[in-house]
mmCIF file of C-alpha atoms and ligand atoms in Angstrom:
data_model
loop_
_atom_site.group_PDB
_atom_site.id
_atom_site.type_symbol
_atom_site.label_atom_id
_atom_site.label_comp_id
_atom_site.label_asym_id
_atom_site.label_seq_id
_atom_site.Cartn_x
_atom_site.Cartn_y
_atom_site.Cartn_z
ATOM 1 C CA MET A 1 25.632 -18.379 0.851
ATOM 2 C CA ARG A 2 27.456 -15.096 1.167
ATOM 3 C CA LEU A 3 24.933 -13.564 -1.205
ATOM 4 C CA LEU A 4 22.082 -14.881 0.933
ATOM 5 C CA ILE A 5 23.568 -13.351 4.061
ATOM 6 C CA PHE A 6 24.078 -10.082 2.239
ATOM 7 C CA LEU A 7 20.483 -10.098 0.980
ATOM 8 C CA ALA A 8 19.172 -10.934 4.448
ATOM 9 C CA ALA A 9 21.142 -8.015 5.895
ATOM 10 C CA LEU A 10 19.824 -5.680 3.203
ATOM 11 C CA THR A 11 16.247 -6.768 3.840
ATOM 12 C CA THR A 12 16.688 -6.280 7.562
ATOM 13 C CA CYS A 13 17.926 -2.764 7.174
ATOM 14 C CA LEU A 14 15.094 -1.829 4.802
ATOM 15 C CA ALA A 15 12.506 -3.192 7.228
ATOM 16 C CA ARG A 16 12.323 -0.200 9.475
ATOM 17 C CA ASP A 17 11.474 -0.075 13.129
ATOM 18 C CA ILE A 18 8.244 1.748 13.734
ATOM 19 C CA PRO A 19 9.002 5.282 14.999
ATOM 20 C CA SER A 20 7.288 6.120 18.283
ATOM 21 C CA ASN A 21 4.949 8.743 16.804
ATOM 22 C CA LEU A 22 3.706 6.244 14.215
ATOM 23 C CA GLN A 23 3.366 3.502 16.835
ATOM 24 C CA ARG A 24 1.248 5.894 18.909
ATOM 25 C CA PHE A 25 -0.895 6.636 15.877
ATOM 26 C CA TYR A 26 -1.257 2.893 15.150
ATOM 27 C CA ASP A 27 -2.292 2.129 18.741
ATOM 28 C CA THR A 28 -4.706 5.052 18.969
ATOM 29 C CA VAL A 29 -6.432 4.322 15.685
ATOM 30 C CA LYS A 30 -6.550 0.562 16.319
ATOM 31 C CA ASN A 31 -8.212 0.990 19.694
ATOM 32 C CA ALA A 32 -10.567 3.798 18.706
ATOM 33 C CA GLY A 33 -13.280 1.587 17.180
ATOM 34 C CA PRO A 34 -14.669 2.413 13.759
ATOM 35 C CA CYS A 35 -14.007 5.921 12.524
ATOM 36 C CA THR A 36 -16.939 8.297 12.803
ATOM 37 C CA GLY A 37 -17.853 11.943 12.460
ATOM 38 C CA ASP A 38 -15.213 14.203 10.943
ATOM 39 C CA ASN A 39 -12.838 11.239 10.625
ATOM 40 C CA LEU A 40 -15.141 9.189 8.400
ATOM 41 C CA LEU A 41 -14.675 9.704 4.675
ATOM 42 C CA GLN A 42 -16.740 6.748 3.405
ATOM 43 C CA ASP A 43 -18.002 3.495 4.939
ATOM 44 C CA GLY A 44 -19.534 0.284 3.604
ATOM 45 C CA PHE A 45 -16.397 -1.621 2.528
ATOM 46 C CA PHE A 46 -15.468 -5.283 3.023
ATOM 47 C CA ASP A 47 -12.095 -6.522 4.285
ATOM 48 C CA GLN A 48 -12.592 -9.924 2.665
ATOM 49 C CA ASP A 49 -15.316 -11.826 0.862
ATOM 50 C CA ASP A 50 -16.875 -13.171 4.058
ATOM 51 C CA SER A 51 -16.399 -10.132 6.312
ATOM 52 C CA THR A 52 -19.056 -7.594 7.225
ATOM 53 C CA ASN A 53 -19.129 -4.289 5.355
ATOM 54 C CA GLU A 54 -17.903 -2.317 8.375
ATOM 55 C CA TRP A 55 -14.612 -1.088 6.872
ATOM 56 C CA SER A 56 -14.098 2.589 6.070
ATOM 57 C CA TYR A 57 -11.723 5.088 4.585
ATOM 58 C CA CYS A 58 -10.878 7.555 7.315
ATOM 59 C CA ASP A 59 -9.262 10.938 7.534
ATOM 60 C CA ARG A 60 -6.399 11.882 9.760
ATOM 61 C CA ASN A 61 -6.107 15.457 10.843
ATOM 62 C CA PHE A 62 -2.331 15.848 10.833
ATOM 63 C CA THR A 63 -0.216 18.453 9.097
ATOM 64 C CA GLY A 64 -0.573 17.783 5.397
ATOM 65 C CA ARG A 65 -3.482 15.395 5.962
ATOM 66 C CA GLY A 66 -3.915 11.884 4.679
ATOM 67 C CA LEU A 67 -6.188 8.867 4.890
ATOM 68 C CA TYR A 68 -6.181 5.386 6.369
ATOM 69 C CA ILE A 69 -8.373 2.273 6.436
ATOM 70 C CA LYS A 70 -10.198 1.178 9.599
ATOM 71 C CA GLY A 71 -12.600 -1.608 10.474
ATOM 72 C CA PRO A 72 -14.868 -2.271 13.461
ATOM 73 C CA GLY A 73 -13.513 -2.762 16.989
ATOM 74 C CA THR A 74 -9.742 -3.075 16.958
ATOM 75 C CA ASP A 75 -9.599 -4.154 13.315
ATOM 76 C CA LEU A 76 -7.399 -2.317 10.846
ATOM 77 C CA ALA A 77 -7.204 -4.086 7.448
ATOM 78 C CA ASN A 78 -5.853 -7.338 6.024
ATOM 79 C CA MET A 79 -3.517 -7.690 3.045
ATOM 80 C CA ASP A 80 -4.736 -9.361 -0.117
ATOM 81 C CA ILE A 81 -2.187 -9.728 -2.891
ATOM 82 C CA ASP A 82 -2.261 -7.772 -6.143
ATOM 83 C CA CYS A 83 -0.220 -8.970 -9.114
ATOM 84 C CA ASP A 84 -1.532 -6.396 -11.618
ATOM 85 C CA GLY A 85 0.918 -4.681 -13.913
ATOM 86 C CA ASP A 86 3.459 -5.787 -16.428
ATOM 87 C CA GLN A 87 2.889 -9.543 -16.870
ATOM 88 C CA GLN A 88 5.935 -10.411 -18.939
ATOM 89 C CA ASN A 89 7.850 -13.060 -16.961
ATOM 90 C CA ALA A 90 5.396 -12.629 -14.104
ATOM 91 C CA ASP A 91 6.491 -14.041 -10.765
ATOM 92 C CA PRO A 92 5.482 -17.712 -10.386
ATOM 93 C CA ARG A 93 3.972 -16.763 -7.033
ATOM 94 C CA CYS A 94 1.458 -14.641 -8.953
ATOM 95 C CA LEU A 95 0.204 -17.437 -11.176
ATOM 96 C CA GLY A 96 -2.406 -18.661 -8.669
ATOM 97 C CA SER A 97 -4.249 -15.367 -8.808
ATOM 98 C CA SER A 98 -7.393 -15.404 -10.944
ATOM 99 C CA ASP A 99 -8.058 -11.660 -11.025
ATOM 100 C CA THR A 100 -4.783 -10.243 -12.308
ATOM 101 C CA GLN A 101 -5.071 -7.275 -14.690
ATOM 102 C CA PRO A 102 -2.413 -6.575 -17.313
ATOM 103 C CA ALA A 103 -2.100 -2.943 -16.257
ATOM 104 C CA THR A 104 -2.207 -0.889 -13.073
ATOM 105 C CA ALA A 105 -4.407 2.166 -12.697
ATOM 106 C CA PHE A 106 -1.582 4.702 -12.929
ATOM 107 C CA ARG A 107 0.368 3.267 -15.819
ATOM 108 C CA ARG A 108 0.239 6.611 -17.611
ATOM 109 C CA GLN A 109 1.559 8.486 -14.570
ATOM 110 C CA VAL A 110 4.342 5.896 -14.200
ATOM 111 C CA GLN A 111 5.317 6.461 -17.841
ATOM 112 C CA GLN A 112 5.405 10.230 -17.281
ATOM 113 C CA LEU A 113 7.856 9.874 -14.394
ATOM 114 C CA SER A 114 10.060 7.145 -15.810
ATOM 115 C CA ASN A 115 11.096 5.035 -18.782
ATOM 116 C CA ILE A 116 9.252 1.908 -17.583
ATOM 117 C CA THR A 117 5.898 0.906 -19.057
ATOM 118 C CA ASP A 118 4.130 0.001 -15.822
ATOM 119 C CA LEU A 119 4.642 -0.972 -12.214
ATOM 120 C CA ASN A 120 5.899 -4.503 -11.601
ATOM 121 C CA ALA A 121 4.169 -6.280 -8.701
ATOM 122 C CA SER A 122 7.394 -8.173 -7.962
ATOM 123 C CA ILE A 123 9.437 -4.988 -7.592
ATOM 124 C CA HIS A 124 7.248 -2.019 -6.720
ATOM 125 C CA PRO A 125 5.713 -2.056 -3.234
ATOM 126 C CA TYR A 126 2.369 -0.641 -4.215
ATOM 127 C CA VAL A 127 -0.835 -0.344 -2.213
ATOM 128 C CA VAL A 128 -4.335 -0.651 -3.684
ATOM 129 C CA LEU A 129 -6.527 2.216 -2.474
ATOM 130 C CA GLY A 130 -9.840 3.490 -3.770
ATOM 131 C CA ASN A 131 -12.648 1.612 -5.476
ATOM 132 C CA VAL A 132 -14.378 1.811 -8.835
ATOM 133 C CA GLY A 133 -17.603 0.031 -9.792
ATOM 134 C CA HIS A 134 -20.972 0.074 -8.110
ATOM 135 C CA VAL A 135 -19.302 1.620 -5.055
ATOM 136 C CA THR A 136 -16.858 4.384 -5.814
ATOM 137 C CA PHE A 137 -14.243 5.985 -3.604
ATOM 138 C CA ASP A 138 -11.488 8.095 -5.113
ATOM 139 C CA PRO A 139 -8.639 9.094 -2.790
ATOM 140 C CA ARG A 140 -7.888 11.916 -5.252
ATOM 141 C CA ASP A 141 -11.056 13.631 -3.977
ATOM 142 C CA HIS A 142 -9.243 13.846 -0.651
ATOM 143 C CA GLY A 143 -5.958 15.236 -1.940
ATOM 144 C CA ILE A 144 -4.070 11.948 -2.354
ATOM 145 C CA GLU A 145 -2.123 11.976 -5.632
ATOM 146 C CA PRO A 146 -1.396 8.870 -7.724
ATOM 147 C CA LEU A 147 1.885 7.123 -6.819
ATOM 148 C CA SER A 148 2.279 9.013 -3.550
ATOM 149 C CA VAL A 149 3.897 7.411 -0.541
ATOM 150 C CA VAL A 150 1.820 5.188 1.765
ATOM 151 C CA ALA A 151 3.226 4.163 5.153
ATOM 152 C CA VAL A 152 2.366 0.529 5.835
ATOM 153 C CA VAL A 153 2.694 -0.921 9.342
ATOM 154 C CA CYS A 154 2.734 -4.698 8.979
ATOM 155 C CA GLY A 155 4.247 -7.591 10.881
ATOM 156 C CA GLY A 156 5.707 -5.228 13.495
ATOM 157 C CA GLN A 157 7.630 -3.130 10.973
ATOM 158 C CA LEU A 158 7.258 -0.054 8.807
ATOM 159 C CA ILE A 159 7.412 -0.460 5.031
ATOM 160 C CA TYR A 160 6.979 2.406 2.590
ATOM 161 C CA GLY A 161 4.730 1.733 -0.371
ATOM 162 C CA ILE A 162 3.213 3.882 -3.074
ATOM 163 C CA TRP A 163 -0.415 4.235 -4.123
ATOM 164 C CA GLY A 164 -0.235 2.166 -7.304
ATOM 165 C CA ASP A 165 -3.639 0.654 -8.057
ATOM 166 C CA ILE A 166 -7.392 0.920 -7.508
ATOM 167 C CA ASN A 167 -9.767 -1.900 -6.512
ATOM 168 C CA GLY A 168 -12.147 -2.952 -9.283
ATOM 169 C CA ASN A 169 -15.064 -4.212 -7.084
ATOM 170 C CA ASP A 170 -15.736 -7.435 -9.029
ATOM 171 C CA ARG A 171 -18.318 -8.623 -6.523
ATOM 172 C CA MET A 172 -18.046 -6.366 -3.520
ATOM 173 C CA PRO A 173 -16.060 -3.250 -2.638
ATOM 174 C CA LEU A 174 -12.947 -4.569 -0.875
ATOM 175 C CA VAL A 175 -10.137 -2.810 0.991
ATOM 176 C CA GLY A 176 -6.739 -4.041 2.180
ATOM 177 C CA GLU A 177 -4.576 -5.053 -0.775
ATOM 178 C CA ALA A 178 -0.950 -4.631 -1.794
ATOM 179 C CA SER A 179 1.501 -5.835 -4.428
ATOM 180 C CA LEU A 180 3.365 -9.093 -4.042
ATOM 181 C CA ALA A 181 6.578 -7.132 -3.400
ATOM 182 C CA LEU A 182 5.060 -5.216 -0.497
ATOM 183 C CA ALA A 183 3.394 -8.309 0.979
ATOM 184 C CA THR A 184 6.685 -10.206 0.782
ATOM 185 C CA ALA A 185 8.510 -7.382 2.581
ATOM 186 C CA CYS A 186 5.838 -7.497 5.283
ATOM 187 C CA PHE A 187 5.227 -11.200 5.708
ATOM 188 C CA GLY A 188 7.819 -13.166 3.740
ATOM 189 C CA ASP A 189 7.852 -15.572 0.813
ATOM 190 C CA SER A 190 4.716 -17.467 1.818
ATOM 191 C CA MET A 191 2.713 -14.626 0.248
ATOM 192 C CA THR A 192 1.343 -15.524 -3.209
ATOM 193 C CA GLY A 193 -1.321 -14.338 -5.626
ATOM 194 C CA SER A 194 -3.792 -16.610 -3.851
ATOM 195 C CA ASN A 195 -2.464 -16.448 -0.276
ATOM 196 C CA GLY A 196 -2.411 -13.125 1.534
ATOM 197 C CA HIS A 197 -2.348 -12.037 5.170
ATOM 198 C CA ASP A 198 -5.814 -12.499 6.677
ATOM 199 C CA GLU A 199 -5.449 -10.832 10.083
ATOM 200 C CA PRO A 200 -6.855 -7.284 9.961
ATOM 201 C CA ASP A 201 -3.840 -5.767 11.719
ATOM 202 C CA VAL A 202 -2.230 -3.772 8.904
ATOM 203 C CA LEU A 203 -2.207 0.034 8.890
ATOM 204 C CA TYR A 204 -2.240 1.728 5.490
ATOM 205 C CA LEU A 205 -1.653 5.472 5.878
ATOM 206 C CA ALA A 206 -1.609 7.530 2.675
ATOM 207 C CA PHE A 207 -0.264 11.073 2.589
ATOM 208 C CA ALA A 208 -1.955 13.919 0.736
ATOM 209 C CA GLY A 209 -0.443 16.608 -1.416
ATOM 210 C CA PRO A 210 1.950 16.828 -4.371
ATOM 211 C CA ASN A 211 4.998 16.596 -2.101
ATOM 212 C CA ALA A 212 4.087 13.001 -1.191
ATOM 213 C CA VAL A 213 4.805 11.823 -4.757
ATOM 214 C CA PRO A 214 8.352 10.371 -5.011
ATOM 215 C CA ARG A 215 9.050 11.895 -8.430
ATOM 216 C CA THR A 216 12.743 11.064 -8.391
ATOM 217 C CA ALA A 217 12.328 7.481 -7.164
ATOM 218 C CA ASN A 218 14.278 4.769 -8.931
ATOM 219 C CA TRP A 219 11.273 3.647 -10.986
ATOM 220 C CA ALA A 220 13.462 1.478 -13.219
ATOM 221 C CA ALA A 221 14.820 -0.405 -10.185
ATOM 222 C CA ARG A 222 15.495 -4.103 -10.780
ATOM 223 C CA SER A 223 14.546 -5.175 -7.278
ATOM 224 C CA TYR A 224 12.238 -4.261 -4.404
ATOM 225 C CA GLU A 225 15.261 -3.319 -2.315
ATOM 226 C CA GLU A 226 16.531 -0.828 -4.895
ATOM 227 C CA PHE A 227 13.154 0.832 -5.305
ATOM 228 C CA GLU A 228 12.445 0.935 -1.566
ATOM 229 C CA ALA A 229 15.804 2.570 -0.848
ATOM 230 C CA SER A 230 14.821 5.371 -3.243
ATOM 231 C CA ILE A 231 11.586 6.325 -1.433
ATOM 232 C CA THR A 232 12.719 5.916 2.163
ATOM 233 C CA ALA A 233 13.918 9.488 2.770
ATOM 234 C CA LEU A 234 10.604 10.914 1.577
ATOM 235 C CA GLY A 235 8.687 8.349 3.639
ATOM 236 C CA ASP A 236 10.650 9.259 6.760
ATOM 237 C CA ALA A 237 9.965 12.969 6.213
ATOM 238 C CA LEU A 238 6.219 12.337 5.814
ATOM 239 C CA VAL A 239 6.002 10.039 8.825
ATOM 240 C CA ALA A 240 7.870 12.602 10.948
ATOM 241 C CA ARG A 241 4.904 14.979 10.507
ATOM 242 C CA ILE A 242 2.329 12.621 12.016
HETATM 243 C C1 NAG B 1 -7.280 19.634 13.021
HETATM 244 O O1 NAG B 1 -6.020 20.156 13.390
HETATM 245 C C2 NAG B 1 -6.004 21.558 13.571
HETATM 246 C C3 NAG B 1 -4.549 21.971 13.802
HETATM 247 O O2 NAG B 1 -3.870 21.076 14.637
HETATM 248 C C4 NAG B 1 -6.938 21.922 14.736
HETATM 249 O O3 NAG B 1 -6.956 23.328 14.922
HETATM 250 C C5 NAG B 1 -8.351 21.431 14.416
HETATM 251 O O4 NAG B 1 -9.214 21.666 15.505
HETATM 252 C C6 NAG B 1 -8.339 19.932 14.096
HETATM 253 N N1 NAG B 1 -9.658 19.520 13.622
HETATM 254 C C7 NAG B 1 -10.255 18.408 14.040
HETATM 255 C C8 NAG B 1 -11.585 18.118 13.438
HETATM 256 O O5 NAG B 1 -9.746 17.647 14.859
HETATM 257 C C1 NAG B 2 9.155 -7.928 -13.006
HETATM 258 O O1 NAG B 2 10.112 -8.216 -12.018
HETATM 259 C C2 NAG B 2 10.499 -9.577 -11.979
HETATM 260 C C3 NAG B 2 11.398 -9.743 -10.756
HETATM 261 O O2 NAG B 2 12.541 -8.953 -10.867
HETATM 262 C C4 NAG B 2 11.167 -9.969 -13.285
HETATM 263 O O3 NAG B 2 11.506 -11.336 -13.277
HETATM 264 C C5 NAG B 2 10.207 -9.667 -14.433
HETATM 265 O O4 NAG B 2 10.857 -9.899 -15.657
HETATM 266 C C6 NAG B 2 9.739 -8.235 -14.374
HETATM 267 N N1 NAG B 2 8.745 -8.008 -15.413
HETATM 268 C C7 NAG B 2 8.935 -7.111 -16.372
HETATM 269 C C8 NAG B 2 7.848 -6.994 -17.375
HETATM 270 O O5 NAG B 2 9.930 -6.424 -16.402
HETATM 271 C C1 NAG B 3 15.784 3.661 -17.762
HETATM 272 O O1 NAG B 3 16.352 4.614 -16.904
HETATM 273 C C2 NAG B 3 17.296 4.087 -15.988
HETATM 274 C C3 NAG B 3 17.776 5.220 -15.107
HETATM 275 O O2 NAG B 3 16.698 5.837 -14.513
HETATM 276 C C4 NAG B 3 18.456 3.429 -16.738
HETATM 277 O O3 NAG B 3 19.333 2.828 -15.807
HETATM 278 C C5 NAG B 3 17.913 2.373 -17.668
HETATM 279 O O4 NAG B 3 18.959 1.833 -18.452
HETATM 280 C C6 NAG B 3 16.849 2.931 -18.581
HETATM 281 N N1 NAG B 3 16.257 1.853 -19.356
HETATM 282 C C7 NAG B 3 15.977 1.981 -20.639
HETATM 283 C C8 NAG B 3 15.350 0.773 -21.305
HETATM 284 O O5 NAG B 3 16.191 2.993 -21.269
#
């Protein structure tokens, strides 16, 4: 029981309140309709299998630049669950997922920064950005580096993730996906490989430039909490520039 209370307290303090500048950005972007003109990087993406293809990757003209995902009207993006990565002793909540890959896109980069072999969807709060297949969008073309910090506004809180995987476009080019660890931090234990968060109210904001990569993060962390604590200072510094 004491351990549970301790864990609950730890989770609460890692779930950060949304700073006012980020809340302003969230509200402005949400209410601005689809992104257009200079803000539009690429359109034609789906939020889920039965949505329209009105989702886009958009640019944000703030110091350092970055990108975010936006749909039509007041829609941001949903959160599907990704369990890709090291599958040894995979989380039972991942077993329902039929499209799990044994490796994430930046396995090599992870190995260069750490002594682990790949990201672990149960530990690392990673975001899936970019698409490969018949529709291609590479955030690297817009200055976003692999494994860099992504601010995620979900369930009324701010969670820092990292760009850890790319969407494979099995049937259609989808956006709005994150690791089980990130989804759990956002929405709790009901998240599983086959049950994500359907409401398109999540902001994914990726930061450009080499300084957004948390090189000294605790990659070998044994829990989400440990890893998250190691990227929070960098996340706060990036969000402060919005
Ligand atoms: C981007 O920001 C810079 C500096 O704040 C400003 O001078 C420029 O006009 C902005 N560009 C667009 C397209 O908003
Ligand atoms: C991934 O993390 C989970 C949760 O801590 C753990 O049970 C599992 O063994 C880890 N997988 C690998 C390959 O380390
Ligand atoms: C990997 O590095 C971490 C420190 O970053 C260390 O605690 C851990 O024991 C190392 N694991 C292995 C298998 O070498």
